[in-house]
Amino acid sequence: DIQMTQSPSTLSASVGDRVTITCRASQSIDSWLVWYQQKPGKAPKLLIYRASSLETGVPSRFSGSGSGAEFTLTISSLQPDDFATYYCQQYNSYPGTFGQGTKVEIK
Amino acid sequence: QITLKESGPTLVRPTQTLTLTCTFSGFSLSTSGVGVGWIRQPPGKALEWLALIYWYDEKRYSPSLESRLTITKDTSKNQVILTMTNMDPMDTATYYCARSGYYSYYFDHWGQGALVTVSS
């Protein structure tokens, strides 16, 4: 299986901050990566697919970049609704492994 | 509007077999490019990809669980069924079903999840 490693595990930030989360794959996955947002007690929500394509309806403050084995999710100006846990997932090869998650907390 | 909903037992005894049903609407599993999969999440932990079935009945499993998993579909009922044998307390988790992206295996629409506890 391809291993996905996110950093940091927890991030403390304030409303309005620019936030960056990193996801590294144990081997190249081209651009076959998605990002999800998950709030407590809720199902994950797709934010970004193919590393940098914004899912319909997702605010433009979210952006994704990267290719190969290193990827980033950036929130340009953190909003109160963005405090959540974020997961990356690769879909280059089965199974579609997830990262361990990054929790974005209020500072 | 696309919706998915998981149903099944909330409590399973160790060694028993778990059967979960995903009932969906707003799309058809007979349409090219479509798949439905299962993902689980132990309490306080990360997501784990389990299995996926495509419109043409190809099935994919997590290698670490493949011997215990079976995924099937009933296109006429808009349902996908997951069975997991020999349940263990470590299998306690919220189990989600989700629709896969077009010709892919990430997930663009998710069910609300079903918490399954394995305990004697």
Short mmCIF file of N, CA and C in Angstrom, two decimals, chain A residues 1 34 36 38 41-46 49 55 87 89-101, chain B residues 39 41 45-49 52 54 58 60-64 96 104-113:
data_model
loop_
_atom_site.label_atom_id
_atom_site.label_comp_id
_atom_site.label_asym_id
_atom_site.label_seq_id
_atom_site.Cartn_x
_atom_site.Cartn_y
_atom_site.Cartn_z
N ASP A 1 0.84 -1.20 0.00
CA ASP A 1 0.00 0.00 0.00
C ASP A 1 0.88 1.26 0.00
N VAL A 34 -6.78 13.68 -3.44
CA VAL A 34 -7.91 14.51 -3.04
C VAL A 34 -7.73 14.97 -1.60
N TYR A 36 -10.20 16.13 1.82
CA TYR A 36 -11.51 16.16 2.44
C TYR A 36 -11.46 17.01 3.71
N GLN A 38 -13.53 17.15 7.41
CA GLN A 38 -14.47 16.42 8.26
C GLN A 38 -14.69 17.18 9.56
N GLY A 41 -18.56 14.21 14.13
CA GLY A 41 -19.84 13.53 13.97
C GLY A 41 -20.42 13.56 12.58
N LYS A 42 -19.64 14.09 11.62
CA LYS A 42 -20.13 14.21 10.25
C LYS A 42 -19.25 13.41 9.29
N ALA A 43 -19.81 13.13 8.12
CA ALA A 43 -19.04 12.46 7.07
C ALA A 43 -18.05 13.44 6.45
N PRO A 44 -16.98 12.93 5.90
CA PRO A 44 -16.05 13.80 5.16
C PRO A 44 -16.73 14.46 3.97
N LYS A 45 -16.20 15.63 3.62
CA LYS A 45 -16.69 16.39 2.48
C LYS A 45 -15.54 16.62 1.51
N LEU A 46 -15.76 16.31 0.24
CA LEU A 46 -14.72 16.48 -0.76
C LEU A 46 -14.48 17.96 -1.02
N TYR A 49 -10.00 17.71 -5.82
CA TYR A 49 -9.66 16.45 -6.48
C TYR A 49 -8.56 16.71 -7.50
N GLU A 55 -13.67 21.25 -5.96
CA GLU A 55 -14.99 20.64 -6.10
C GLU A 55 -16.05 21.74 -6.17
N TYR A 87 -8.22 15.57 5.65
CA TYR A 87 -7.57 14.33 5.23
C TYR A 87 -7.21 14.40 3.76
N GLN A 89 -6.17 11.82 0.47
CA GLN A 89 -6.34 10.44 0.02
C GLN A 89 -5.74 10.31 -1.38
N GLN A 90 -4.95 9.26 -1.58
CA GLN A 90 -4.41 9.02 -2.91
C GLN A 90 -5.30 8.05 -3.67
N TYR A 91 -5.39 8.22 -4.98
CA TYR A 91 -6.11 7.28 -5.81
C TYR A 91 -5.28 6.93 -7.05
N ASN A 92 -3.99 6.75 -6.80
CA ASN A 92 -3.08 6.29 -7.85
C ASN A 92 -3.07 4.77 -7.95
N SER A 93 -3.19 4.11 -6.80
CA SER A 93 -3.21 2.66 -6.80
C SER A 93 -4.03 2.17 -5.61
N TYR A 94 -4.67 1.01 -5.80
CA TYR A 94 -5.51 0.46 -4.74
C TYR A 94 -4.64 -0.07 -3.60
N PRO A 95 -5.13 -0.01 -2.35
CA PRO A 95 -6.34 0.71 -1.93
C PRO A 95 -6.10 2.21 -1.85
N GLY A 96 -7.14 2.96 -1.90
CA GLY A 96 -7.01 4.42 -1.89
C GLY A 96 -6.71 4.95 -0.50
N THR A 97 -5.49 4.87 -0.07
CA THR A 97 -5.10 5.17 1.30
C THR A 97 -5.25 6.64 1.66
N PHE A 98 -5.60 6.83 2.93
CA PHE A 98 -5.79 8.16 3.52
C PHE A 98 -4.60 8.54 4.37
N GLY A 99 -4.40 9.83 4.52
CA GLY A 99 -3.49 10.32 5.54
C GLY A 99 -4.12 10.20 6.91
N GLN A 100 -3.34 10.49 7.93
CA GLN A 100 -3.82 10.32 9.31
C GLN A 100 -4.64 11.51 9.81
N GLY A 101 -4.69 12.57 8.99
CA GLY A 101 -5.52 13.71 9.35
C GLY A 101 -4.74 14.85 9.97
N ILE B 39 -15.86 2.85 3.53
CA ILE B 39 -14.74 3.41 4.28
C ILE B 39 -15.14 3.33 5.76
N GLN B 41 -14.02 4.32 10.04
CA GLN B 41 -13.27 5.24 10.89
C GLN B 41 -13.45 4.83 12.35
N LYS B 45 -10.01 8.12 15.27
CA LYS B 45 -8.90 7.75 14.39
C LYS B 45 -9.17 8.15 12.94
N ALA B 46 -8.24 7.75 12.07
CA ALA B 46 -8.29 8.17 10.67
C ALA B 46 -9.22 7.27 9.85
N LEU B 47 -9.48 7.71 8.65
CA LEU B 47 -10.30 6.98 7.70
C LEU B 47 -9.52 5.81 7.11
N GLU B 48 -10.23 4.74 6.80
CA GLU B 48 -9.62 3.55 6.20
C GLU B 48 -10.47 3.09 5.03
N TRP B 49 -9.87 3.01 3.86
CA TRP B 49 -10.53 2.56 2.63
C TRP B 49 -10.72 1.05 2.70
N LEU B 52 -14.66 -1.36 -2.87
CA LEU B 52 -15.36 -0.58 -3.89
C LEU B 52 -15.89 -1.52 -4.95
N TYR B 54 -17.68 -1.39 -8.89
CA TYR B 54 -17.96 -0.54 -10.04
C TYR B 54 -19.22 -0.99 -10.78
N GLU B 58 -16.79 -4.93 -11.34
CA GLU B 58 -15.44 -5.13 -10.82
C GLU B 58 -15.44 -4.75 -9.34
N ARG B 60 -12.96 -4.20 -5.79
CA ARG B 60 -11.63 -3.95 -5.27
C ARG B 60 -11.70 -3.94 -3.74
N TYR B 61 -10.66 -4.51 -3.12
CA TYR B 61 -10.63 -4.62 -1.66
C TYR B 61 -9.30 -4.12 -1.12
N SER B 62 -9.33 -3.67 0.14
CA SER B 62 -8.10 -3.41 0.85
C SER B 62 -7.39 -4.75 1.06
N PRO B 63 -6.12 -4.85 0.65
CA PRO B 63 -5.42 -6.14 0.79
C PRO B 63 -5.39 -6.67 2.22
N SER B 64 -5.29 -5.77 3.18
CA SER B 64 -5.18 -6.21 4.58
C SER B 64 -6.48 -6.82 5.10
N TYR B 96 -18.84 4.07 6.63
CA TYR B 96 -19.45 4.96 5.64
C TYR B 96 -19.53 4.26 4.28
N SER B 104 -13.14 6.56 -10.96
CA SER B 104 -12.06 6.73 -10.00
C SER B 104 -12.41 6.08 -8.68
N TYR B 105 -11.56 6.24 -7.68
CA TYR B 105 -11.85 5.65 -6.38
C TYR B 105 -11.57 6.58 -5.23
N TYR B 106 -11.75 7.89 -5.47
CA TYR B 106 -11.97 8.77 -4.33
C TYR B 106 -13.49 8.92 -4.23
N PHE B 107 -13.98 9.70 -3.26
CA PHE B 107 -15.41 9.69 -2.99
C PHE B 107 -15.99 11.11 -2.98
N ASP B 108 -17.01 11.33 -3.81
CA ASP B 108 -17.56 12.68 -3.92
C ASP B 108 -18.88 12.87 -3.17
N HIS B 109 -19.55 11.81 -2.79
CA HIS B 109 -20.76 11.91 -1.99
C HIS B 109 -20.72 10.78 -0.96
N TRP B 110 -21.01 11.13 0.28
CA TRP B 110 -20.91 10.19 1.40
C TRP B 110 -22.25 10.03 2.10
N GLY B 111 -22.44 8.85 2.69
CA GLY B 111 -23.54 8.66 3.61
C GLY B 111 -23.21 9.26 4.96
N GLN B 112 -24.17 9.21 5.86
CA GLN B 112 -23.98 9.82 7.18
C GLN B 112 -23.13 8.95 8.10
N GLY B 113 -22.96 7.69 7.75
CA GLY B 113 -22.17 6.78 8.57
C GLY B 113 -23.02 5.98 9.54
#
